[in-house]
Tab-separated table of C-alpha atoms and ligand atoms in Angstrom:
chain	number	residue	atom	x	y	z
W	119	ARG	CA	62.190	41.330	-7.211
W	120	ILE	CA	58.927	40.640	-5.367
W	121	GLU	CA	57.643	42.807	-2.505
W	122	PHE	CA	54.746	41.953	-0.199
W	123	GLU	CA	53.481	44.877	1.872
W	124	ASN	CA	50.944	44.140	4.634
W	125	ILE	CA	49.452	41.250	2.714
W	126	CYS	CA	46.346	39.583	4.155
W	127	LYS	CA	44.354	36.717	2.657
W	128	THR	CA	41.044	35.662	4.117
W	129	TYR	CA	38.887	32.865	2.721
W	130	SER	CA	35.136	32.939	3.323
W	131	LEU	CA	33.173	29.718	3.761
W	132	GLY	CA	29.554	30.724	3.900
W	133	LYS	CA	29.443	33.104	6.876
W	134	VAL	CA	32.741	31.906	8.390
W	135	LEU	CA	35.926	33.897	7.709
W	136	ILE	CA	39.256	32.076	7.641
W	137	PRO	CA	42.267	34.399	7.883
W	138	ALA	CA	44.884	32.264	6.120
W	139	LEU	CA	47.572	34.988	5.893
W	140	LYS	CA	47.927	37.893	8.333
W	141	ASN	CA	50.033	40.979	7.620
W	142	ILE	CA	52.765	39.389	5.561
W	143	ASN	CA	55.746	41.633	4.814
W	144	LEU	CA	58.305	39.917	2.614
W	145	ASN	CA	60.890	40.799	-0.033
W	146	ILE	CA	62.370	38.302	-2.447
W	147	THR	CA	65.216	39.403	-4.720
W	148	GLU	CA	66.511	37.912	-7.982
W	149	GLY	CA	68.454	34.685	-7.727
W	150	GLU	CA	67.192	33.707	-4.279
W	151	PHE	CA	66.766	30.084	-3.134
W	152	VAL	CA	64.136	30.330	-0.380
W	153	ALA	CA	62.447	27.579	1.618
W	154	ILE	CA	59.081	28.430	3.197
W	155	SER	CA	58.688	26.142	6.152
W	156	GLY	CA	55.769	25.680	8.536
W	157	PRO	CA	53.164	23.241	9.877
W	158	SER	CA	50.314	21.802	7.846
W	159	GLY	CA	47.643	24.475	7.396
W	160	SER	CA	49.966	27.368	8.258
W	161	GLY	CA	49.511	29.174	4.908
W	162	LYS	CA	52.393	28.019	2.660
W	163	THR	CA	50.276	27.149	-0.380
W	164	THR	CA	48.227	30.325	0.056
W	165	LEU	CA	51.434	32.389	0.148
W	166	LEU	CA	52.855	30.683	-2.937
W	167	ASN	CA	49.601	31.227	-4.846
W	168	LEU	CA	49.848	34.964	-4.136
W	169	ILE	CA	53.524	35.151	-5.140
W	170	GLY	CA	52.686	33.275	-8.343
W	171	LEU	CA	49.834	35.696	-9.131
W	172	ILE	CA	47.421	32.758	-9.223
W	173	ASP	CA	45.295	34.248	-6.479
W	174	LYS	CA	44.849	37.773	-5.192
W	175	PRO	CA	45.224	39.121	-1.665
W	176	THR	CA	42.274	40.353	0.409
W	177	SER	CA	44.302	43.467	1.307
W	178	GLY	CA	47.830	44.827	1.008
W	179	THR	CA	50.146	45.515	-1.944
W	180	ILE	CA	52.267	43.230	-4.092
W	181	ARG	CA	55.029	44.685	-6.276
W	182	PHE	CA	56.646	42.703	-9.069
W	183	GLU	CA	59.906	44.263	-10.292
W	184	GLU	CA	58.847	47.679	-8.929
W	185	ASN	CA	55.357	47.603	-10.531
W	186	VAL	CA	52.299	47.371	-8.280
W	187	ILE	CA	50.080	44.449	-9.267
W	188	THR	CA	46.519	45.646	-9.829
W	189	TYR	CA	44.536	42.460	-10.689
W	190	ASN	CA	42.125	44.150	-13.096
W	191	GLY	CA	44.113	43.502	-16.286
W	192	GLN	CA	43.547	39.741	-16.413
W	193	SER	CA	45.343	39.172	-19.724
W	194	LYS	CA	48.310	41.352	-18.656
W	195	LEU	CA	48.636	39.315	-15.450
W	196	HIS	CA	48.283	36.097	-17.422
W	197	ARG	CA	51.083	37.056	-19.814
W	198	LEU	CA	53.356	38.068	-16.918
W	199	ARG	CA	52.808	34.663	-15.310
W	200	GLN	CA	53.416	32.741	-18.509
W	201	ALA	CA	56.587	34.615	-19.372
W	202	LYS	CA	58.267	34.751	-15.992
W	203	ILE	CA	56.875	32.122	-13.619
W	204	GLY	CA	57.005	28.345	-13.374
W	205	PHE	CA	54.671	26.712	-10.855
W	206	ILE	CA	54.856	23.204	-9.403
W	207	PHE	CA	51.500	22.596	-7.695
W	208	GLN	CA	51.059	20.551	-4.510
W	209	SER	CA	48.565	18.311	-6.290
W	210	PHE	CA	50.340	18.508	-9.684
W	211	ASN	CA	47.311	19.718	-11.720
W	212	LEU	CA	48.272	17.688	-14.789
W	213	ILE	CA	45.856	17.537	-17.719
W	214	PRO	CA	44.380	13.993	-17.627
W	215	VAL	CA	43.731	13.646	-21.381
W	216	LEU	CA	47.283	14.647	-22.349
W	217	ASN	CA	50.248	12.310	-21.965
W	218	ALA	CA	53.463	13.260	-20.143
W	219	PHE	CA	55.074	14.724	-23.288
W	220	GLU	CA	52.026	16.835	-24.125
W	221	ASN	CA	51.650	18.055	-20.530
W	222	VAL	CA	55.250	19.294	-20.512
W	223	GLU	CA	54.922	20.766	-24.028
W	224	TYR	CA	51.834	22.793	-23.091
W	225	PRO	CA	53.560	26.003	-21.835
W	226	LEU	CA	55.612	26.111	-25.056
W	227	LEU	CA	52.595	26.179	-27.364
W	228	LEU	CA	52.262	29.940	-26.765
W	229	THR	CA	55.886	30.650	-27.690
W	230	LYS	CA	57.421	31.135	-31.146
W	231	MET	CA	59.164	27.742	-31.075
W	232	SER	CA	58.678	25.309	-33.939
W	233	ALA	CA	57.287	21.826	-33.251
W	234	GLN	CA	60.780	20.404	-33.734
W	235	GLN	CA	62.312	22.887	-31.264
W	236	ARG	CA	59.569	22.108	-28.746
W	237	LYS	CA	60.152	18.362	-29.098
W	238	LYS	CA	63.873	18.794	-28.421
W	239	ARG	CA	63.251	20.970	-25.356
W	240	VAL	CA	60.479	18.741	-23.911
W	241	GLU	CA	62.530	15.577	-24.298
W	242	GLU	CA	65.505	17.299	-22.701
W	243	MET	CA	63.393	18.214	-19.627
W	244	LEU	CA	61.779	14.770	-19.349
W	245	ASP	CA	65.248	13.268	-19.473
W	246	GLU	CA	66.545	15.683	-16.808
W	247	VAL	CA	63.884	14.419	-14.384
W	248	GLY	CA	64.359	10.774	-15.392
W	249	ILE	CA	61.041	9.957	-17.075
W	250	LEU	CA	61.796	10.202	-20.819
W	251	SER	CA	60.741	6.564	-21.338
W	252	MET	CA	57.336	7.416	-19.809
W	253	ARG	CA	56.496	10.235	-22.241
W	254	THR	CA	53.506	8.499	-23.846
W	255	HIS	CA	51.871	7.649	-20.503
W	256	LYS	CA	48.872	9.644	-19.340
W	257	PRO	CA	48.908	10.824	-15.702
W	258	ARG	CA	46.738	7.898	-14.523
W	259	GLU	CA	49.299	5.523	-16.074
W	260	LEU	CA	52.150	6.959	-14.011
W	261	SER	CA	53.331	6.453	-10.442
W	262	GLY	CA	52.927	9.288	-7.918
W	263	GLY	CA	56.567	10.305	-8.157
W	264	GLN	CA	56.479	10.149	-11.967
W	265	ARG	CA	53.479	12.529	-12.022
W	266	GLN	CA	55.376	14.827	-9.686
W	267	ARG	CA	58.280	14.833	-12.099
W	268	VAL	CA	56.017	15.678	-15.059
W	269	ALA	CA	54.788	18.671	-13.038
W	270	ILE	CA	58.407	19.699	-12.341
W	271	ALA	CA	59.462	19.380	-15.988
W	272	ARG	CA	56.440	21.401	-17.073
W	273	ALA	CA	57.293	24.204	-14.627
W	274	LEU	CA	60.878	24.487	-15.948
W	275	VAL	CA	60.369	23.910	-19.684
W	276	HIS	CA	59.829	27.556	-20.722
W	277	GLN	CA	62.878	28.774	-18.752
W	278	PRO	CA	61.074	30.978	-16.216
W	279	LYS	CA	62.895	33.541	-14.065
W	280	ILE	CA	60.998	32.483	-10.939
W	281	VAL	CA	60.039	28.944	-9.988
W	282	LEU	CA	57.464	28.382	-7.250
W	283	ALA	CA	57.476	24.828	-5.978
W	284	ASP	CA	54.802	23.581	-3.569
W	285	GLU	CA	56.151	20.437	-1.903
W	286	PRO	CA	58.185	19.402	-4.987
W	287	SER	CA	59.669	16.325	-3.284
W	288	ALA	CA	56.644	15.007	-1.365
W	289	ASN	CA	56.267	11.891	-3.517
W	290	LEU	CA	59.912	11.320	-4.395
W	291	ASP	CA	62.393	8.854	-2.937
W	292	LEU	CA	65.588	10.276	-1.456
W	293	GLN	CA	67.751	9.735	-4.544
W	294	THR	CA	65.282	11.205	-7.035
W	295	ALA	CA	64.623	14.174	-4.730
W	296	GLN	CA	68.352	14.867	-4.519
W	297	ASP	CA	68.738	14.700	-8.318
W	298	ILE	CA	65.890	17.191	-8.757
W	299	LEU	CA	67.318	19.523	-6.107
W	300	GLN	CA	70.710	19.464	-7.794
W	301	LEU	CA	69.080	20.398	-11.098
W	302	MET	CA	67.350	23.322	-9.408
W	303	ALA	CA	70.506	24.439	-7.556
W	304	LYS	CA	72.345	24.411	-10.910
W	305	LEU	CA	69.668	26.564	-12.592
W	306	ASN	CA	69.827	28.915	-9.604
W	307	GLN	CA	73.610	29.276	-9.723
W	308	GLU	CA	74.195	29.265	-13.482
W	309	GLU	CA	71.084	31.055	-14.761
W	310	ASN	CA	70.126	33.112	-11.673
W	311	VAL	CA	66.666	31.529	-11.583
W	312	SER	CA	64.878	32.327	-8.299
W	313	PHE	CA	63.408	29.351	-6.443
W	314	ILE	CA	60.759	29.620	-3.754
W	315	PHE	CA	59.840	26.268	-2.209
W	316	SER	CA	57.157	25.385	0.254
W	317	THR	CA	58.377	22.248	1.937
W	318	HIS	CA	58.428	19.880	4.899
W	319	ASP	CA	61.539	18.151	3.539
W	320	PRO	CA	64.561	18.817	5.783
W	321	GLN	CA	66.816	18.168	2.730
W	322	ILE	CA	65.387	21.195	0.914
W	323	VAL	CA	65.435	23.401	4.003
W	324	LYS	CA	69.100	22.459	4.452
W	325	ILE	CA	70.212	23.454	0.944
W	326	ALA	CA	68.104	26.629	0.825
W	327	LYS	CA	70.055	29.863	1.070
W	328	ARG	CA	67.256	31.390	3.155
W	329	VAL	CA	64.418	29.984	5.265
W	330	VAL	CA	61.122	31.820	5.836
W	331	SER	CA	59.101	30.346	8.700
W	332	ILE	CA	55.320	30.627	8.817
W	333	ARG	CA	52.893	29.639	11.554
W	334	ASP	CA	49.132	30.316	11.632
W	335	GLY	CA	49.368	32.706	8.695
W	336	LYS	CA	52.119	34.874	10.180
W	337	LEU	CA	55.841	34.996	9.425
W	338	VAL	CA	57.949	34.194	12.459
W	339	ASN	CA	61.615	34.471	13.175
N	297	ARG	CA	47.170	-13.375	7.061
N	298	ILE	CA	47.965	-12.439	3.435
N	299	GLU	CA	49.986	-14.686	1.094
N	300	PHE	CA	51.324	-13.698	-2.315
N	301	GLU	CA	52.517	-16.629	-4.445
N	302	ASN	CA	54.382	-15.832	-7.691
N	303	ILE	CA	52.422	-12.645	-8.201
N	304	CYS	CA	52.992	-10.742	-11.466
N	305	LYS	CA	51.266	-7.554	-12.595
N	306	THR	CA	51.717	-6.242	-16.114
N	307	TYR	CA	50.031	-3.111	-17.449
N	308	SER	CA	49.386	-2.797	-21.167
N	309	LEU	CA	49.549	0.586	-22.891
N	310	GLY	CA	48.389	0.001	-26.409
N	311	LYS	CA	50.861	-2.605	-27.705
N	312	VAL	CA	53.476	-1.915	-25.009
N	313	LEU	CA	53.625	-4.215	-21.957
N	314	ILE	CA	54.852	-2.783	-18.651
N	315	PRO	CA	55.775	-5.469	-16.103
N	316	ALA	CA	55.213	-3.490	-12.891
N	317	LEU	CA	55.553	-6.495	-10.500
N	318	LYS	CA	57.610	-9.613	-11.232
N	319	ASN	CA	57.266	-12.841	-9.256
N	320	ILE	CA	56.387	-11.430	-5.874
N	321	ASN	CA	56.390	-13.927	-3.014
N	322	LEU	CA	55.351	-12.328	0.267
N	323	ASN	CA	53.605	-13.295	3.496
N	324	ILE	CA	52.103	-10.800	5.898
N	325	THR	CA	50.759	-12.020	9.232
N	326	GLU	CA	48.289	-10.435	11.647
N	327	GLY	CA	49.524	-7.470	13.648
N	328	GLU	CA	52.465	-6.657	11.391
N	329	PHE	CA	53.835	-3.126	10.916
N	330	VAL	CA	55.532	-3.283	7.518
N	331	ALA	CA	57.200	-0.532	5.484
N	332	ILE	CA	57.495	-1.104	1.727
N	333	SER	CA	60.420	0.955	0.575
N	334	GLY	CA	61.780	1.547	-2.936
N	335	PRO	CA	62.482	4.153	-5.616
N	336	SER	CA	59.835	6.084	-7.511
N	337	GLY	CA	58.215	3.776	-10.078
N	338	SER	CA	59.430	0.571	-8.432
N	339	GLY	CA	55.929	-0.883	-7.874
N	340	LYS	CA	54.886	0.121	-4.334
N	341	THR	CA	51.443	1.483	-5.245
N	342	THR	CA	50.828	-1.468	-7.564
N	343	LEU	CA	51.703	-3.889	-4.750
N	344	LEU	CA	49.460	-2.088	-2.252
N	345	ASN	CA	46.554	-2.099	-4.713
N	346	LEU	CA	46.857	-5.896	-5.027
N	347	ILE	CA	47.084	-6.414	-1.254
N	348	GLY	CA	44.014	-4.185	-0.823
N	349	LEU	CA	42.072	-6.176	-3.446
N	350	ILE	CA	41.547	-2.974	-5.431
N	351	ASP	CA	43.273	-4.430	-8.469
N	352	LYS	CA	43.930	-7.987	-9.594
N	353	PRO	CA	47.203	-9.671	-10.541
N	354	THR	CA	48.057	-10.732	-14.097
N	355	SER	CA	49.186	-14.109	-12.739
N	356	GLY	CA	49.887	-15.847	-9.439
N	357	THR	CA	47.785	-16.550	-6.348
N	358	ILE	CA	46.712	-14.365	-3.437
N	359	ARG	CA	45.367	-15.919	-0.252
N	360	PHE	CA	43.507	-13.909	2.358
N	361	GLU	CA	43.220	-15.726	5.704
N	362	GLU	CA	43.775	-19.098	3.963
N	363	ASN	CA	41.132	-18.494	1.219
N	364	VAL	CA	42.298	-18.107	-2.374
N	365	ILE	CA	40.997	-14.868	-3.889
N	366	THR	CA	39.193	-15.584	-7.149
N	367	TYR	CA	38.124	-12.128	-8.454
N	368	ASN	CA	34.863	-13.330	-10.068
N	369	GLY	CA	32.589	-12.645	-7.101
N	370	GLN	CA	32.734	-8.847	-7.261
N	371	SER	CA	30.279	-8.213	-4.412
N	372	LYS	CA	31.975	-10.822	-2.175
N	373	LEU	CA	35.336	-9.098	-2.769
N	374	HIS	CA	33.738	-5.703	-2.181
N	375	ARG	CA	32.287	-6.779	1.176
N	376	LEU	CA	35.632	-8.283	2.260
N	377	ARG	CA	37.361	-4.986	1.492
N	378	GLN	CA	34.771	-2.891	3.288
N	379	ALA	CA	34.786	-5.059	6.388
N	380	LYS	CA	38.472	-5.669	6.834
N	381	ILE	CA	40.561	-3.118	4.940
N	382	GLY	CA	41.261	0.588	5.302
N	383	PHE	CA	43.085	2.283	2.408
N	384	ILE	CA	44.925	5.609	2.388
N	385	PHE	CA	45.510	6.457	-1.277
N	386	GLN	CA	48.607	8.253	-2.581
N	387	SER	CA	46.387	10.923	-4.150
N	388	PHE	CA	43.768	10.789	-1.360
N	389	ASN	CA	40.728	10.139	-3.616
N	390	LEU	CA	38.390	12.275	-1.521
N	391	ILE	CA	34.879	12.951	-2.823
N	392	PRO	CA	34.886	16.620	-3.943
N	393	VAL	CA	31.197	17.338	-3.267
N	394	LEU	CA	31.327	16.029	0.318
N	395	ASN	CA	32.914	17.957	3.161
N	396	ALA	CA	35.553	16.474	5.483
N	397	PHE	CA	32.961	15.107	7.924
N	398	GLU	CA	30.928	13.456	5.150
N	399	ASN	CA	34.038	11.995	3.520
N	400	VAL	CA	35.063	10.342	6.775
N	401	GLU	CA	31.479	9.193	7.516
N	402	TYR	CA	31.133	7.498	4.125
N	403	PRO	CA	32.509	4.011	5.063
N	404	LEU	CA	30.125	3.916	8.059
N	405	LEU	CA	26.980	4.387	5.978
N	406	LEU	CA	26.997	0.668	5.144
N	407	THR	CA	27.214	-0.395	8.790
N	408	LYS	CA	24.401	-0.770	11.329
N	409	MET	CA	25.420	2.370	13.235
N	410	SER	CA	22.853	5.071	13.943
N	411	ALA	CA	23.458	8.634	12.704
N	412	GLN	CA	24.312	9.648	16.254
N	413	GLN	CA	26.835	6.822	16.677
N	414	ARG	CA	28.405	7.723	13.326
N	415	LYS	CA	28.700	11.388	14.311
N	416	LYS	CA	30.468	10.465	17.554
N	417	ARG	CA	32.904	8.151	15.761
N	418	VAL	CA	33.622	10.550	12.866
N	419	GLU	CA	34.302	13.476	15.180
N	420	GLU	CA	36.561	11.285	17.302
N	421	MET	CA	38.647	10.387	14.220
N	422	LEU	CA	38.802	13.957	12.897
N	423	ASP	CA	39.979	15.040	16.341
N	424	GLU	CA	42.615	12.280	16.459
N	425	VAL	CA	44.190	13.642	13.258
N	426	GLY	CA	43.823	17.276	14.347
N	427	ILE	CA	41.244	18.625	11.880
N	428	LEU	CA	37.957	18.589	13.797
N	429	SER	CA	37.559	22.366	13.286
N	430	MET	CA	37.781	21.790	9.509
N	431	ARG	CA	34.916	19.307	9.304
N	432	THR	CA	32.658	21.497	7.158
N	433	HIS	CA	35.360	22.253	4.584
N	434	LYS	CA	35.252	20.543	1.214
N	435	PRO	CA	38.542	19.069	-0.057
N	436	ARG	CA	39.281	22.119	-2.245
N	437	GLU	CA	38.960	24.297	0.873
N	438	LEU	CA	41.640	22.375	2.734
N	439	SER	CA	45.426	22.432	2.689
N	440	GLY	CA	47.336	19.469	1.226
N	441	GLY	CA	48.160	18.075	4.650
N	442	GLN	CA	44.581	18.547	5.856
N	443	ARG	CA	43.279	16.540	2.857
N	444	GLN	CA	45.797	13.856	3.675
N	445	ARG	CA	44.466	13.700	7.220
N	446	VAL	CA	40.865	13.381	6.002
N	447	ALA	CA	42.019	10.397	3.920
N	448	ILE	CA	43.714	8.899	6.990
N	449	ALA	CA	40.669	9.390	9.230
N	450	ARG	CA	38.433	7.816	6.592
N	451	ALA	CA	40.684	4.744	6.349
N	452	LEU	CA	40.566	4.161	10.120
N	453	VAL	CA	36.950	5.096	10.935
N	454	HIS	CA	35.379	1.623	10.461
N	455	GLN	CA	38.085	-0.079	12.563
N	456	PRO	CA	39.608	-2.278	9.843
N	457	LYS	CA	41.914	-5.205	10.640
N	458	ILE	CA	44.367	-4.182	7.900
N	459	VAL	CA	45.365	-0.645	6.976
N	460	LEU	CA	47.171	-0.007	3.697
N	461	ALA	CA	48.793	3.400	3.576
N	462	ASP	CA	50.339	4.756	0.366
N	463	GLU	CA	52.720	7.585	1.327
N	464	PRO	CA	50.594	8.617	4.339
N	465	SER	CA	53.035	11.335	5.437
N	466	ALA	CA	54.013	12.834	2.056
N	467	ASN	CA	52.224	16.141	2.689
N	468	LEU	CA	52.648	16.338	6.457
N	469	ASP	CA	55.100	18.387	8.508
N	470	LEU	CA	57.352	16.473	10.896
N	471	GLN	CA	55.229	16.993	13.988
N	472	THR	CA	51.915	16.062	12.392
N	473	ALA	CA	53.519	13.005	10.758
N	474	GLN	CA	54.837	11.862	14.133
N	475	ASP	CA	51.418	12.291	15.774
N	476	ILE	CA	49.777	10.191	13.044
N	477	LEU	CA	52.461	7.508	13.312
N	478	GLN	CA	51.982	7.306	17.056
N	479	LEU	CA	48.240	6.850	16.555
N	480	MET	CA	48.933	4.016	14.108
N	481	ALA	CA	51.542	2.385	16.363
N	482	LYS	CA	48.998	2.467	19.219
N	483	LEU	CA	46.294	0.802	17.070
N	484	ASN	CA	48.877	-1.783	16.056
N	485	GLN	CA	49.961	-2.589	19.604
N	486	GLU	CA	46.602	-2.324	21.391
N	487	GLU	CA	44.207	-3.620	18.752
N	488	ASN	CA	46.542	-5.801	16.656
N	489	VAL	CA	45.695	-3.848	13.509
N	490	SER	CA	48.119	-4.695	10.676
N	491	PHE	CA	49.734	-1.733	8.917
N	492	ILE	CA	51.374	-1.914	5.518
N	493	PHE	CA	52.916	1.392	4.425
N	494	SER	CA	54.477	2.374	1.161
N	495	THR	CA	56.809	5.202	2.017
N	496	HIS	CA	59.890	7.293	1.254
N	497	ASP	CA	59.829	8.738	4.764
N	498	PRO	CA	62.832	7.561	6.810
N	499	GLN	CA	60.778	8.174	9.999
N	500	ILE	CA	58.254	5.504	9.017
N	501	VAL	CA	60.905	3.059	7.861
N	502	LYS	CA	62.615	3.524	11.232
N	503	ILE	CA	59.557	2.692	13.359
N	504	ALA	CA	58.398	-0.186	11.151
N	505	LYS	CA	58.877	-3.646	12.630
N	506	ARG	CA	59.758	-4.988	9.191
N	507	VAL	CA	60.971	-3.436	5.926
N	508	VAL	CA	60.229	-4.905	2.493
N	509	SER	CA	62.463	-3.463	-0.236
N	510	ILE	CA	61.315	-3.318	-3.842
N	511	ARG	CA	63.216	-2.280	-6.958
N	512	ASP	CA	62.001	-2.521	-10.570
N	513	GLY	CA	59.030	-4.667	-9.564
N	514	LYS	CA	61.073	-7.255	-7.650
N	515	LEU	CA	61.532	-7.756	-3.922
N	516	VAL	CA	65.164	-7.449	-2.901
N	517	ASN	CA	67.002	-8.222	0.295
S	745	ATP	N1	47.842	2.210	-15.336
S	745	ATP	C1	49.143	2.057	-15.686
S	745	ATP	N2	49.463	1.817	-16.979
S	745	ATP	C2	50.748	1.663	-17.336
S	745	ATP	N3	51.798	1.719	-16.521
S	745	ATP	C3	51.549	1.965	-15.215
S	745	ATP	C4	50.206	2.166	-14.730
S	745	ATP	N4	50.270	2.401	-13.403
S	745	ATP	C5	51.574	2.369	-13.065
S	745	ATP	N5	52.343	2.104	-14.152
S	745	ATP	C6	53.807	1.951	-14.180
S	745	ATP	O1	54.154	0.857	-13.315
S	745	ATP	C7	55.346	1.162	-12.572
S	745	ATP	C8	55.086	1.030	-11.084
S	745	ATP	O2	54.180	2.028	-10.680
S	745	ATP	P1	53.824	2.284	-9.149
S	745	ATP	O3	52.770	3.353	-9.131
S	745	ATP	O4	53.488	1.008	-8.475
S	745	ATP	O5	55.198	2.829	-8.553
S	745	ATP	P2	55.543	3.391	-7.102
S	745	ATP	O6	56.620	2.548	-6.528
S	745	ATP	O7	54.303	3.552	-6.305
S	745	ATP	O8	56.161	4.834	-7.423
S	745	ATP	P3	56.094	6.230	-6.598
S	745	ATP	O9	57.073	6.080	-5.467
S	745	ATP	O10	56.549	7.220	-7.622
S	745	ATP	O11	54.691	6.471	-6.149
S	745	ATP	C9	55.748	2.588	-12.971
S	745	ATP	O12	56.830	2.523	-13.876
S	745	ATP	C10	54.514	3.167	-13.630
S	745	ATP	O13	54.836	4.062	-14.690
S	746	ATP	N1	39.551	27.692	-0.481
S	746	ATP	C1	39.655	27.714	0.874
S	746	ATP	N2	38.582	28.028	1.614
S	746	ATP	C2	38.675	28.045	2.946
S	746	ATP	N3	39.776	27.794	3.659
S	746	ATP	C3	40.889	27.477	2.968
S	746	ATP	C4	40.887	27.406	1.546
S	746	ATP	N4	42.138	27.045	1.132
S	746	ATP	C5	42.880	26.905	2.253
S	746	ATP	N5	42.131	27.161	3.357
S	746	ATP	C6	42.588	27.154	4.756
S	746	ATP	O1	43.644	28.107	4.872
S	746	ATP	C7	44.688	27.610	5.734
S	746	ATP	C8	46.019	27.639	4.995
S	746	ATP	O2	45.992	26.724	3.931
S	746	ATP	P1	47.277	26.394	3.069
S	746	ATP	O3	46.836	25.470	1.965
S	746	ATP	O4	47.953	27.645	2.637
S	746	ATP	O5	48.210	25.637	4.127
S	746	ATP	P2	49.629	24.917	3.917
S	746	ATP	O6	50.609	25.575	4.816
S	746	ATP	O7	49.968	24.848	2.456
S	746	ATP	O8	49.355	23.458	4.471
S	746	ATP	P3	49.955	22.019	4.020
S	746	ATP	O9	51.340	21.965	4.581
S	746	ATP	O10	49.017	21.064	4.717
S	746	ATP	O11	49.901	21.926	2.540
S	746	ATP	C9	44.284	26.188	6.141
S	746	ATP	O12	43.788	26.179	7.457
S	746	ATP	C10	43.189	25.812	5.142
S	746	ATP	O13	42.201	24.989	5.741
S	747	MG	MG1	50.127	23.283	1.076
S	748	MG	MG1	53.228	5.185	-5.553
C-alpha cells in the first residue's frame, strides 16, 4: 500500500523553479493495475520516480505499507527498492558494457540464488519477452523494441511486489505490446503484483483497472 | 529520388552473422510520405540508417538523385547528409552538455546564417513543437516527450529535402503527436519535403500516402 499526502516536487534550474508536481494526494493498494495518463510534460515520470523511491519529494509525506519514508537511511531505502520494486525506465537505462543476459541477471546478483538458478530464471524472462536468441547482444546491438524488452525482463526478474513502468510499450509493435501486457495482467491476477504504468498507449489505458489522470502536475478527475 | 537495388545488410557479432536486411529493392521519389511498418526487430531502423547514409550496406547499390553512392568519399557523403537530410533518431541522440536551444541550433552552425538569423529560426522550430519555454533545459532536465520534440526540431531546422523519422511519436501523447504530424504533412504538401517514417503508430500509418511493410529483413506486400 502506497500513500501520497500533499506531495509536491519542484525542480530548480539555476534561479528558475519548476513545479513539476503540485499537491498530489494518491493511494495505491496491493494488486492494483493503474494507468497514469496525461500530456507530455505533465509529471508522469516525476510521479513514478517518487513512487519508486528513486527521487524524493520537495514537500509532503509518502507512506509505504504504513511506514513513513524518511530519506535519510539511504541503504534502508535502497534495500526496500531492491526487494519490492521493479522499474522499467522511459529511456531503459541499460548497462552498455553488459549484454542482454547480464543486464537482466543484474538484480539477482544480490540475492541468495546460485549461478545456475539465476541462469534458469534469466533465460525464462528473456523467453517470456521474446528475445532469448538475443541474449549475447549488447544494448547497442539491439533494436529499440528489443532494448525495451530487456528493460522489462530486468524489472520482473526478481519477482517484485510492485512494478513501475514508464511508457513500457513506446517502442513496441502492436503484437509485442499485447504479449507483454498479457504477461503483466497474468502476474497481476495470479501473483497479486501491483502495476503502475505511465503511458500514452490507449491499449494500456483500456486494460487498466484504474486510470489516474494528470495535467500540469496536478491530478484531475 | 532514392533507389535501393538488391540491398543487403548483415551485422557480425563475433563469429555470428545477423542478416538484418535481405535483398531490399525500393524506390522513393520526391515529395513522398512513406510509413515503414513492421514488428520489433524486423529491420526498420537498419533500413532508415541506410537511406540516411548513416550506415553502409553489406552489398547492393544505393542511388541518390541518379548518382551511385560509393562510401569512400567520407566528407562528400557528410556534406550530402547535412545539406539534404534531417534525421530523427529512435533514441534521440541529443548532446547532453548542450541545452535544447543549442541542440536545435547545431545543424545551422555549418551554414552561412548569422547568429541572429539562427536564433530566429531555432526559436521558430522550438515553438512549432511546443517547447520554446524549455529552451534552456538540458536533455536530462526534460521529459521523454520534450526530448523527442527537441530531436524533431533539430531534424527540421535546416530545411532538409528528406526527413527520416525513426518512431517520431513513441514518447508523445495523442494530441502532441497529432500536432507534429500536421506540421510534417504541411511541410510535405507545401514544400515537397519527403518524409520516411519508421513507426508502430497506427495514426502515422493512416495518414501516410504509402506504406512499406517489412518482416524479418524482407519487404512484404
Ligand atoms: N549493431 C548490431 N549488431 C548486431 N545485430 C544488430 C545490430 N543492430 C541491430 N541488430 C539486429 O538487427 C535486427 C534489426 O534491427 P533494427 O534495429 O533495424 O529493427 P527495428 O525494426 O528497428 O526494431 P524496433 O521496432 O524494435 O525498433 C534486430 O534483430 C537487431 O537485433
Ligand atoms: N531534472 C529536471 N530539471 C528541471 N525540470 C525538469 C527536470 N525533469 C523534468 N523536468 C520538467 O518537469 C516537468 C514534468 O516532467 P516529467 O518527465 O515528469 O513529464 P512526463 O509527464 O513524464 O512527460 P512525457 O510524457 O513527455 O514523458 C516537465 O515540464 C519537465 O520539463
Ligand atoms: Mg515521461
Ligand atoms: Mg528501430
